[in-house]
CSV table of C-alpha atoms in Angstrom, one decimal:
chain,number,residue,atom,x,y,z
J,1,MET,CA,0.0,0.0,0.0
J,2,LYS,CA,1.2,3.5,-0.8
J,3,ILE,CA,0.8,5.9,2.0
J,4,LYS,CA,-0.2,9.3,0.7
J,5,ASN,CA,1.2,12.4,2.4
J,6,ARG,CA,-2.2,14.0,2.6
J,7,TYR,CA,-5.7,12.8,3.7
J,8,ASP,CA,-8.7,14.7,4.6
J,9,VAL,CA,-8.7,12.9,8.0
J,10,VAL,CA,-6.3,10.8,10.0
J,11,VAL,CA,-7.7,8.6,12.7
J,12,VAL,CA,-5.2,7.5,15.4
J,13,GLY,CA,-6.2,4.1,16.7
J,14,GLY,CA,-8.1,1.2,15.2
J,15,GLY,CA,-10.5,0.2,18.0
J,16,PRO,CA,-14.3,0.5,17.8
J,17,ALA,CA,-14.2,4.3,18.2
J,18,GLY,CA,-11.6,4.8,15.5
J,19,SER,CA,-13.1,2.3,13.0
J,20,VAL,CA,-16.6,3.8,13.3
J,21,ALA,CA,-15.3,7.3,13.0
J,22,ALA,CA,-13.4,6.4,9.9
J,23,ARG,CA,-16.4,4.7,8.4
J,24,TYR,CA,-18.6,7.8,8.7
J,25,VAL,CA,-15.8,10.0,7.3
J,26,ALA,CA,-15.3,7.7,4.4
J,27,GLU,CA,-19.0,7.3,3.8
J,28,ALA,CA,-19.2,11.0,3.2
J,29,GLY,CA,-16.7,10.6,0.4
J,30,LEU,CA,-13.6,11.9,2.1
J,31,SER,CA,-10.2,10.3,2.3
J,32,VAL,CA,-9.2,8.9,5.6
J,33,ILE,CA,-6.5,6.6,7.0
J,34,ILE,CA,-6.5,4.7,10.4
J,35,LEU,CA,-3.1,4.4,12.0
J,36,GLU,CA,-3.0,1.6,14.5
J,37,LYS,CA,0.1,1.1,16.7
J,38,ASP,CA,-0.3,-2.6,17.2
J,39,ARG,CA,0.3,-5.2,14.5
J,40,ASP,CA,-3.3,-6.3,14.6
J,41,ILE,CA,-6.7,-4.6,14.7
J,42,GLY,CA,-8.6,-5.9,17.7
J,43,TYR,CA,-5.7,-7.4,19.6
J,44,PRO,CA,-4.8,-7.6,22.4
J,45,VAL,CA,-8.3,-7.6,23.9
J,46,ARG,CA,-8.3,-5.4,27.0
J,47,CYS,CA,-12.1,-5.6,27.6
J,48,GLY,CA,-14.8,-7.6,29.3
J,49,GLU,CA,-16.4,-7.8,25.9
J,50,ALA,CA,-20.1,-7.6,27.0
J,51,VAL,CA,-22.5,-5.4,25.0
J,52,ALA,CA,-26.2,-4.9,24.8
J,53,HIS,CA,-28.1,-6.0,21.6
J,54,GLU,CA,-29.9,-2.7,21.4
J,55,GLY,CA,-26.7,-0.7,21.1
J,56,LEU,CA,-24.8,-3.1,18.9
J,57,GLU,CA,-27.4,-3.5,16.2
J,58,GLN,CA,-27.2,0.2,15.5
J,59,PHE,CA,-23.7,-0.3,14.1
J,60,ILE,CA,-23.4,-3.8,12.7
J,61,ASP,CA,-25.5,-6.8,11.6
J,62,ILE,CA,-25.3,-9.3,14.4
J,63,ASP,CA,-23.2,-12.2,13.1
J,64,PRO,CA,-22.5,-15.4,15.1
J,65,LYS,CA,-18.9,-15.2,14.0
J,66,PHE,CA,-18.1,-12.4,16.5
J,67,ILE,CA,-20.5,-13.6,19.2
J,68,SER,CA,-19.0,-15.7,22.0
J,69,SER,CA,-22.2,-16.1,24.0
J,70,TYR,CA,-25.8,-15.0,24.1
J,71,ILE,CA,-26.8,-13.3,27.4
J,72,ASP,CA,-30.3,-13.6,28.9
J,73,LYS,CA,-29.5,-12.9,32.6
J,74,PHE,CA,-27.3,-10.9,35.0
J,75,ILE,CA,-26.3,-12.6,38.2
J,76,MET,CA,-25.1,-10.3,41.0
J,77,VAL,CA,-23.1,-12.0,43.8
J,78,ASP,CA,-22.9,-10.5,47.2
J,79,PRO,CA,-19.9,-10.7,49.6
J,80,THR,CA,-21.4,-13.9,51.2
J,81,GLY,CA,-21.7,-15.6,47.8
J,82,GLN,CA,-25.5,-15.1,47.7
J,83,GLU,CA,-26.6,-14.9,44.1
J,84,VAL,CA,-29.3,-12.5,42.8
J,85,GLU,CA,-30.6,-13.3,39.4
J,86,PHE,CA,-31.9,-10.7,36.9
J,87,PRO,CA,-33.6,-12.4,34.0
J,88,LEU,CA,-33.5,-10.1,31.0
J,89,GLY,CA,-36.6,-11.6,29.3
J,90,GLY,CA,-34.8,-13.1,26.4
J,91,ILE,CA,-31.4,-12.6,24.7
J,92,LYS,CA,-30.6,-9.0,25.3
J,93,GLY,CA,-26.9,-8.9,25.0
J,94,TYR,CA,-23.7,-10.6,24.0
J,95,VAL,CA,-20.2,-11.3,25.0
J,96,LEU,CA,-18.2,-10.5,21.9
J,97,ASP,CA,-15.1,-12.0,20.4
J,98,ARG,CA,-13.4,-8.7,20.2
J,99,LYS,CA,-10.6,-10.0,18.0
J,100,ILE,CA,-13.2,-10.8,15.2
J,101,PHE,CA,-15.6,-8.0,16.1
J,102,ASP,CA,-13.0,-5.2,15.8
J,103,TYR,CA,-11.9,-6.7,12.4
J,104,GLU,CA,-15.4,-6.5,11.2
J,105,LEU,CA,-15.8,-2.9,12.2
J,106,ALA,CA,-12.5,-2.1,10.5
J,107,LYS,CA,-13.7,-4.0,7.4
J,108,ILE,CA,-16.8,-1.9,7.3
J,109,ALA,CA,-14.7,1.3,7.4
J,110,ALA,CA,-12.4,-0.2,4.6
J,111,LYS,CA,-15.5,-1.1,2.5
J,112,ASN,CA,-16.5,2.5,2.6
J,113,GLY,CA,-13.1,3.6,1.4
J,114,ALA,CA,-11.0,4.0,4.6
J,115,GLU,CA,-7.3,3.0,4.5
J,116,ILE,CA,-5.8,1.2,7.4
J,117,LEU,CA,-2.2,0.9,8.4
J,118,THR,CA,-1.1,-1.3,11.4
J,119,LYS,CA,2.2,-1.1,13.3
J,120,ALA,CA,2.1,2.7,12.8
J,121,TYR,CA,2.9,4.5,15.9
J,122,VAL,CA,1.9,8.2,16.1
J,123,TYR,CA,4.5,10.1,18.1
J,124,GLY,CA,3.5,13.7,17.5
J,125,LEU,CA,1.2,16.2,15.8
J,126,ILE,CA,2.0,18.8,13.1
J,127,PHE,CA,0.6,22.3,13.7
J,128,LYS,CA,0.0,25.1,11.2
J,129,ASP,CA,-1.4,28.5,12.1
J,130,GLY,CA,-2.3,27.3,15.6
J,131,LYS,CA,-4.3,24.3,14.3
J,132,VAL,CA,-3.5,20.6,14.3
J,133,SER,CA,-2.7,19.9,10.6
J,134,GLY,CA,-1.3,16.4,10.6
J,135,VAL,CA,0.5,13.6,12.4
J,136,LYS,CA,4.1,12.3,12.7
J,137,PHE,CA,4.4,8.5,12.9
J,138,GLU,CA,6.9,5.6,12.8
J,139,PHE,CA,6.3,2.7,10.5
J,140,GLN,CA,8.7,-0.2,10.0
J,141,GLY,CA,11.6,1.9,11.4
J,142,GLU,CA,11.0,4.9,9.2
J,143,LYS,CA,9.5,8.2,10.2
J,144,TYR,CA,6.6,9.7,8.2
J,145,GLU,CA,4.3,12.7,8.2
J,146,ILE,CA,0.8,13.0,7.0
J,147,GLU,CA,-1.1,16.3,6.6
J,148,CYS,CA,-4.8,16.5,7.0
J,149,ASP,CA,-7.7,18.8,7.8
J,150,VAL,CA,-8.7,17.0,11.0
J,151,VAL,CA,-7.1,14.4,13.3
J,152,ILE,CA,-9.4,12.1,15.2
J,153,GLY,CA,-7.8,10.8,18.3
J,154,ALA,CA,-9.1,7.3,19.0
J,155,ASP,CA,-6.0,6.2,20.9
J,156,GLY,CA,-7.6,4.7,23.9
J,157,VAL,CA,-7.0,5.0,27.7
J,158,GLU,CA,-3.3,5.7,26.9
J,159,SER,CA,-4.2,8.7,24.6
J,160,ARG,CA,-1.6,11.3,24.1
J,161,VAL,CA,-2.9,12.8,20.9
J,162,GLY,CA,-5.4,15.0,23.0
J,163,ARG,CA,-2.6,16.3,25.2
J,164,TRP,CA,-0.5,17.2,22.3
J,165,GLY,CA,-3.4,19.1,20.9
J,166,GLY,CA,-4.0,21.0,24.1
J,167,LEU,CA,-6.8,19.0,25.6
J,168,LYS,CA,-6.7,17.9,29.2
J,169,THR,CA,-7.0,14.2,29.0
J,170,TYR,CA,-5.2,13.3,32.2
J,171,VAL,CA,-7.3,11.2,34.5
J,172,ASN,CA,-7.1,11.5,38.3
J,173,PHE,CA,-5.7,8.1,39.4
J,174,LYS,CA,-8.5,7.8,42.0
J,175,GLU,CA,-11.0,7.7,39.1
J,176,MET,CA,-9.0,5.3,36.9
J,177,GLU,CA,-10.1,1.7,37.4
J,178,SER,CA,-7.0,-0.5,37.5
J,179,ALA,CA,-8.1,-3.7,35.7
J,180,ALA,CA,-6.8,-7.2,34.9
J,181,SER,CA,-8.5,-10.1,33.2
J,182,TYR,CA,-8.1,-13.7,32.2
J,183,THR,CA,-9.8,-15.8,29.6
J,184,ILE,CA,-10.2,-19.2,31.2
J,185,ALA,CA,-11.2,-22.7,30.0
J,186,ASN,CA,-13.2,-25.3,32.0
J,187,ALA,CA,-15.4,-22.6,33.7
J,188,ASN,CA,-18.4,-24.3,35.1
J,189,ILE,CA,-20.9,-21.4,34.9
J,190,ASP,CA,-24.3,-20.6,33.4
J,191,PRO,CA,-23.4,-20.2,29.7
J,192,ASN,CA,-25.9,-17.3,29.2
J,193,ALA,CA,-25.0,-15.2,32.2
J,194,LEU,CA,-23.0,-12.2,33.1
J,195,TYR,CA,-21.9,-12.6,36.8
J,196,PHE,CA,-20.9,-9.5,38.8
J,197,TYR,CA,-19.2,-10.0,42.2
J,198,PHE,CA,-19.3,-7.2,44.7
J,199,GLY,CA,-17.6,-6.6,48.1
J,200,GLU,CA,-14.8,-5.0,50.0
J,201,ASN,CA,-12.6,-8.0,49.8
J,202,VAL,CA,-13.5,-9.1,46.3
J,203,ALA,CA,-13.4,-5.8,44.3
J,204,PRO,CA,-13.4,-2.6,46.4
J,205,GLN,CA,-14.5,0.5,44.4
J,206,GLY,CA,-15.4,-1.6,41.4
J,207,TYR,CA,-16.6,-5.1,40.6
J,208,LEU,CA,-15.3,-8.5,39.5
J,209,TRP,CA,-16.9,-9.9,36.4
J,210,VAL,CA,-17.3,-13.5,35.1
J,211,PHE,CA,-18.7,-13.4,31.6
J,212,ALA,CA,-19.6,-16.6,29.9
J,213,LYS,CA,-17.7,-16.9,26.6
J,214,GLY,CA,-19.0,-20.1,25.1
J,215,ASN,CA,-17.7,-23.7,25.2
J,216,ASN,CA,-17.2,-23.5,29.0
J,217,SER,CA,-14.8,-20.6,28.7
J,218,ALA,CA,-15.2,-17.3,30.4
J,219,ASN,CA,-13.8,-13.8,30.6
J,220,VAL,CA,-12.9,-13.2,34.2
J,221,GLY,CA,-11.8,-9.8,35.2
J,222,ILE,CA,-11.7,-7.1,37.8
J,223,GLY,CA,-11.6,-3.3,38.0
J,224,ILE,CA,-10.7,-1.6,41.3
J,225,GLY,CA,-10.4,2.1,42.2
J,226,GLY,CA,-7.0,3.7,42.0
J,227,GLU,CA,-6.8,4.3,45.7
J,228,ILE,CA,-7.4,0.6,46.3
J,229,ALA,CA,-4.8,-0.4,43.7
J,230,LYS,CA,-2.3,1.7,45.5
J,231,LYS,CA,-2.4,-0.7,48.4
J,232,LYS,CA,-3.0,-4.0,46.5
J,233,SER,CA,-2.9,-4.6,42.8
J,234,ALA,CA,-5.8,-5.7,40.5
J,235,LEU,CA,-3.8,-8.8,39.6
J,236,LYS,CA,-3.5,-9.8,43.3
J,237,TYR,CA,-7.3,-9.4,43.8
J,238,LEU,CA,-8.0,-11.4,40.7
J,239,ASP,CA,-5.6,-14.2,41.6
J,240,GLU,CA,-7.2,-14.5,45.1
J,241,PHE,CA,-10.6,-14.8,43.5
J,242,MET,CA,-9.3,-17.4,41.1
J,243,GLU,CA,-7.9,-19.5,43.9
J,244,THR,CA,-11.2,-19.6,45.8
J,245,HIS,CA,-13.6,-19.8,42.8
J,246,PHE,CA,-11.7,-21.4,39.9
J,247,PRO,CA,-8.8,-23.3,41.4
J,248,ASN,CA,-8.6,-25.8,38.6
J,249,VAL,CA,-9.1,-23.9,35.4
J,250,GLN,CA,-6.7,-23.2,32.6
J,251,ILE,CA,-5.8,-19.6,31.9
J,252,LEU,CA,-5.7,-18.9,28.1
J,253,THR,CA,-5.0,-15.2,28.1
J,254,LYS,CA,-3.9,-12.6,30.7
J,255,VAL,CA,-4.2,-8.9,30.1
J,256,ALA,CA,-3.9,-5.7,32.0
J,257,GLY,CA,-5.9,-2.5,31.4
J,258,GLY,CA,-7.3,0.7,32.7
J,259,VAL,CA,-10.9,2.0,32.6
J,260,PRO,CA,-11.3,5.8,32.9
J,261,CYS,CA,-14.5,5.8,35.0
J,262,VAL,CA,-15.2,9.5,34.8
J,263,PRO,CA,-17.6,11.8,33.0
J,264,THR,CA,-16.4,12.7,29.5
J,265,LEU,CA,-13.7,15.3,29.3
J,266,GLU,CA,-14.8,18.9,29.5
J,267,LYS,CA,-13.4,19.6,26.0
J,268,ILE,CA,-13.2,16.9,23.3
J,269,SER,CA,-12.5,19.1,20.4
J,270,ALA,CA,-9.6,21.6,19.6
J,271,PRO,CA,-8.6,23.3,16.4
J,272,GLY,CA,-8.1,20.5,13.9
J,273,LEU,CA,-8.7,17.7,16.4
J,274,ILE,CA,-11.4,15.7,18.1
J,275,LEU,CA,-11.2,12.8,20.5
J,276,VAL,CA,-13.5,9.7,20.5
J,277,GLY,CA,-13.9,6.6,22.7
J,278,ASP,CA,-11.7,6.0,25.7
J,279,ALA,CA,-9.4,8.8,24.6
J,280,ALA,CA,-12.3,11.2,25.2
J,281,ARG,CA,-13.2,9.3,28.4
J,282,GLN,CA,-16.5,8.3,26.9
J,283,VAL,CA,-16.8,5.1,29.0
J,284,ASN,CA,-20.0,4.7,31.0
J,285,PRO,CA,-18.6,5.5,34.4
J,286,LEU,CA,-21.0,3.4,36.3
J,287,THR,CA,-20.5,0.1,34.4
J,288,GLY,CA,-17.1,0.7,32.9
J,289,GLY,CA,-18.6,-0.4,29.6
J,290,GLY,CA,-17.1,1.3,26.7
J,291,ILE,CA,-17.8,-0.5,23.4
J,292,TYR,CA,-21.2,1.0,22.6
J,293,SER,CA,-20.3,4.5,23.8
J,294,ALA,CA,-17.1,4.4,21.9
J,295,MET,CA,-19.0,3.6,18.7
J,296,VAL,CA,-21.5,6.4,19.4
J,297,GLY,CA,-18.6,8.8,20.0
J,298,GLY,CA,-17.0,7.6,16.7
J,299,GLN,CA,-20.3,8.1,14.9
J,300,VAL,CA,-21.2,11.5,16.3
J,301,GLY,CA,-17.6,12.7,15.9
J,302,GLY,CA,-17.0,11.2,12.4
J,303,LYS,CA,-20.2,12.7,11.0
J,304,ILE,CA,-19.4,16.2,12.3
J,305,VAL,CA,-15.9,16.1,11.1
J,306,ALA,CA,-17.1,15.1,7.6
J,307,GLU,CA,-19.7,17.9,7.6
J,308,ALA,CA,-17.1,20.4,8.7
J,309,ILE,CA,-14.7,19.4,5.9
J,310,LYS,CA,-17.3,19.2,3.2
J,311,SER,CA,-18.8,22.6,4.1
J,312,ARG,CA,-15.2,24.1,4.4
J,313,ASN,CA,-16.0,25.3,7.8
J,314,LEU,CA,-13.6,23.6,10.2
J,315,ASN,CA,-15.0,25.5,13.2
J,316,HIS,CA,-18.0,23.2,12.9
J,317,ILE,CA,-16.0,20.4,14.6
J,318,PHE,CA,-16.4,22.4,17.9
J,319,SER,CA,-20.1,21.5,17.8
J,320,TYR,CA,-19.1,17.9,18.5
J,321,ASP,CA,-18.8,18.6,22.3
J,322,LYS,CA,-22.4,19.6,22.5
J,323,ALA,CA,-23.7,16.9,20.2
J,324,TRP,CA,-21.9,14.2,22.3
J,325,ASP,CA,-23.2,15.7,25.5
J,326,GLU,CA,-26.8,15.6,24.2
J,327,ARG,CA,-26.5,12.1,22.8
J,328,MET,CA,-24.8,10.5,25.7
J,329,GLY,CA,-22.5,12.7,27.8
J,330,HIS,CA,-25.1,14.1,30.1
J,331,ARG,CA,-26.3,10.6,31.0
J,332,HIS,CA,-22.7,9.7,31.9
J,333,LYS,CA,-22.6,12.5,34.4
J,334,ILE,CA,-25.6,11.0,36.1
J,335,PHE,CA,-24.1,7.5,36.0
J,336,ASN,CA,-21.0,9.0,37.6
J,337,ASN,CA,-23.0,10.4,40.5
J,338,ILE,CA,-24.6,7.0,41.1
J,339,LYS,CA,-21.2,5.3,40.8
J,340,ASN,CA,-19.6,7.7,43.4
J,341,SER,CA,-22.3,6.7,45.9
J,342,ILE,CA,-22.2,2.9,45.2
J,343,TYR,CA,-18.4,2.8,45.4
J,344,LYS,CA,-18.7,3.7,49.1
J,345,PHE,CA,-20.8,0.7,49.9
J,346,LYS,CA,-19.7,-1.6,52.7
J,347,ASP,CA,-20.3,-5.3,52.6
J,348,ASP,CA,-23.4,-5.2,54.8
J,349,LYS,CA,-25.0,-2.8,52.4
J,350,TYR,CA,-24.4,-5.2,49.5
J,351,ILE,CA,-25.8,-8.1,51.6
J,352,ASN,CA,-28.9,-6.1,52.6
J,353,LEU,CA,-29.5,-5.2,49.0
J,354,ALA,CA,-29.2,-8.8,47.8
J,355,ASN,CA,-31.6,-9.9,50.5
J,356,ALA,CA,-34.1,-7.2,49.5
J,357,ILE,CA,-33.9,-7.9,45.8
J,358,ASN,CA,-34.2,-11.7,46.3
J,359,LYS,CA,-37.6,-11.1,48.0
J,360,ILE,CA,-38.9,-9.7,44.7
J,361,PRO,CA,-40.1,-12.3,42.2
J,362,LYS,CA,-37.4,-12.8,39.5
J,363,ASN,CA,-39.5,-11.6,36.6
J,364,GLU,CA,-40.4,-8.4,38.5
J,365,ARG,CA,-36.7,-7.3,39.1
J,366,THR,CA,-35.5,-4.3,37.2
J,367,PHE,CA,-32.4,-2.2,37.4
J,368,GLY,CA,-34.6,0.7,38.4
J,369,LYS,CA,-35.7,-1.2,41.4
J,370,LEU,CA,-32.2,-2.4,42.2
J,371,PHE,CA,-30.8,1.2,42.2
J,372,ARG,CA,-33.8,2.6,43.9
J,373,THR,CA,-33.4,0.0,46.7
J,374,ALA,CA,-29.6,0.6,46.9
J,375,LEU,CA,-29.9,4.4,47.1
J,376,ILE,CA,-33.1,4.6,49.2
J,377,ASN,CA,-31.4,6.8,51.7
J,378,GLN,CA,-30.1,9.3,49.2
J,379,PRO,CA,-33.2,11.1,47.8
J,380,SER,CA,-31.2,13.3,45.5
J,381,LEU,CA,-29.7,10.3,43.7
J,382,LEU,CA,-33.1,8.7,43.4
J,383,ILE,CA,-34.0,11.5,41.0
J,384,ASP,CA,-30.9,10.6,39.0
J,385,VAL,CA,-31.8,7.0,39.0
J,386,ALA,CA,-35.3,7.9,37.7
J,387,LYS,CA,-33.6,9.8,34.8
J,388,VAL,CA,-31.5,6.9,33.6
J,389,PHE,CA,-33.4,3.7,34.5
J,390,TRP,CA,-37.0,3.0,33.6
N,1,MET,CA,16.7,11.8,39.4
N,2,LEU,CA,14.3,9.2,38.0
N,3,MET,CA,13.0,7.0,40.8
N,4,ILE,CA,10.4,5.0,38.9
N,5,GLU,CA,11.7,1.5,38.2
N,6,ILE,CA,10.2,-0.5,35.4
N,7,ILE,CA,10.3,-4.3,35.5
N,8,GLU,CA,9.8,-4.5,31.8
N,9,ASN,CA,9.4,-8.3,31.5
N,10,LYS,CA,6.2,-8.0,33.6
N,11,CYS,CA,4.7,-5.2,31.5
N,12,ASP,CA,1.6,-5.8,29.3
N,13,PHE,CA,2.0,-2.4,27.6
N,14,CYS,CA,-1.7,-1.6,28.4
N,15,GLY,CA,-1.0,2.1,28.8
N,16,THR,CA,-3.0,2.7,32.0
N,17,CYS,CA,0.0,4.5,33.5
N,18,VAL,CA,0.0,6.9,30.5
N,19,GLY,CA,-3.6,7.8,31.3
N,20,VAL,CA,-2.8,8.9,34.9
N,21,CYS,CA,0.6,10.5,34.2
N,22,PRO,CA,0.1,14.3,34.9
N,23,GLU,CA,3.3,15.1,32.9
N,24,ASP,CA,2.9,13.0,29.8
N,25,ALA,CA,6.3,11.5,30.7
N,26,ILE,CA,5.5,7.9,29.8
N,27,GLU,CA,5.5,6.5,26.3
N,28,VAL,CA,4.1,3.0,25.7
N,29,LYS,CA,4.4,1.4,22.2
N,30,GLU,CA,3.3,-2.0,21.1
N,31,ALA,CA,6.0,-3.7,23.1
N,32,SER,CA,8.1,-1.0,24.9
N,33,ILE,CA,7.7,1.4,27.7
N,34,THR,CA,9.9,4.4,28.5
N,35,ILE,CA,9.8,7.2,31.0
N,36,ASP,CA,11.1,10.6,30.1
N,37,GLU,CA,13.5,11.5,33.0
N,38,ASP,CA,13.3,15.2,32.3
N,39,LEU,CA,9.5,15.3,32.5
N,40,CYS,CA,8.9,12.8,35.4
N,41,THR,CA,8.4,14.3,38.8
N,42,ASN,CA,8.4,10.9,40.6
N,43,CYS,CA,4.8,11.4,41.7
N,44,ALA,CA,4.3,7.6,41.6
N,45,LYS,CA,0.7,7.6,40.3
N,46,CYS,CA,1.8,5.2,37.6
N,47,VAL,CA,3.2,2.9,40.3
N,48,TRP,CA,-0.1,2.9,42.2
N,49,ILE,CA,-2.3,2.3,39.2
N,50,CYS,CA,-0.4,-0.4,37.4
N,51,PRO,CA,-2.5,-3.6,37.4
N,52,PHE,CA,0.5,-5.9,37.0
N,53,GLU,CA,2.9,-4.3,39.5
N,54,VAL,CA,5.3,-3.4,36.7
N,55,LEU,CA,6.4,-0.1,38.1
N,56,LYS,CA,8.2,0.3,41.5
N,57,PHE,CA,9.3,3.3,43.4
N,58,ASN,CA,13.0,3.3,44.1
N,59,LYS,CA,14.3,6.2,46.1
N,60,GLU,CA,17.9,5.2,45.4
N,61,GLY,CA,17.2,6.0,41.8
N,62,ALA,CA,15.9,3.8,39.0
N,63,THR,CA,18.3,1.4,37.5
N,64,ASN,CA,16.2,0.6,34.4
N,65,GLU,CA,17.4,1.4,31.0
N,66,ASN,CA,14.0,2.6,29.9
N,67,LYS,CA,14.8,6.3,30.2
N,68,LYS,CA,14.6,8.8,27.5
């Protein structure tokens, strides 16, 4: 492939946010290249891989080839081991095979005309007249520069593109979830369930997940608050859980990661630059889920960038901040308020909650009821709960 | 003096440290991690957040080669 020295748009990072952004830019008839630092799109997988059907279908035709398991229930586990089941009333979500899923998203971008280059590490931005006007990157030991109208930073939790462009992307370490996960074989669990374990000893200021991944395998991971990680690492918590819950399983993969559980950055656009996905801190701060919100960020951002370039009004990219906030950002602020309260829960609070929910018949349990019960003593948060849960 | 020690063979190159570094002193590539000695203030936030305990605080001064 010949790398041109000018594109309308350069996307830094080939995850879901980057691929979706590139797709919408390409769909508008503009030239775009995705620069991915790793040798593969979609790998390594630093993710729990769970996503709701409702969100996913907006972006891709559901195909069994990237679905590891079909989810019809959540199971919350309290610190005593008591399970609380939430039937979802049918298949409402999936655990993805991100390696294949991310490929498919990139292929959609490519089909629309986007170019993709892997093993391309962006190490700096080019500026012209106070505006970002391109990127500098290394590829196969050589240094290159590409000029463009707009750079889309989709470079993940480790994003530096935003900082270079003058945006404050730094995350307070207390609000970064330190995460570690395993893919395991021989997991004897419900094949259609997402398990969430809570408790001060299991996963303080976060949760531990066990997500069925088909053929008796599972994605087992943990996210803990930064202040907790300071005293004991995510990996230590995870290994302790494995010893007590899955002593005889085989570990197929082991990855580390960080989840920025914060509301979206105050500013996600700058002259010639926007950020999407984890780079913009568009993760749902309550759940730590980021696949869907990254794709929405990529879609909203990609479309606005394309409009700006086609109308020759690059200032139009600044409308992305508001568009994102209206589409999803404002909800994330509410989720963050709820998270801040739940993170303070002690074990007895989780146990009382589990007892209370288990008294409700299974098919009458809703997340609204769960959070209303959990936050019953905090009336101001109950209003927030009413805004985001039915 | 850089006091953040990197045990590189434990590193998964996940970049979580980069996200919490107030100084943009850390660079993580596909399979390498370096700390810019001139920018690092030894605040240790990267040490605290690292999921795999790759980074250590060494007040005697880091002996790793991963300096810039």
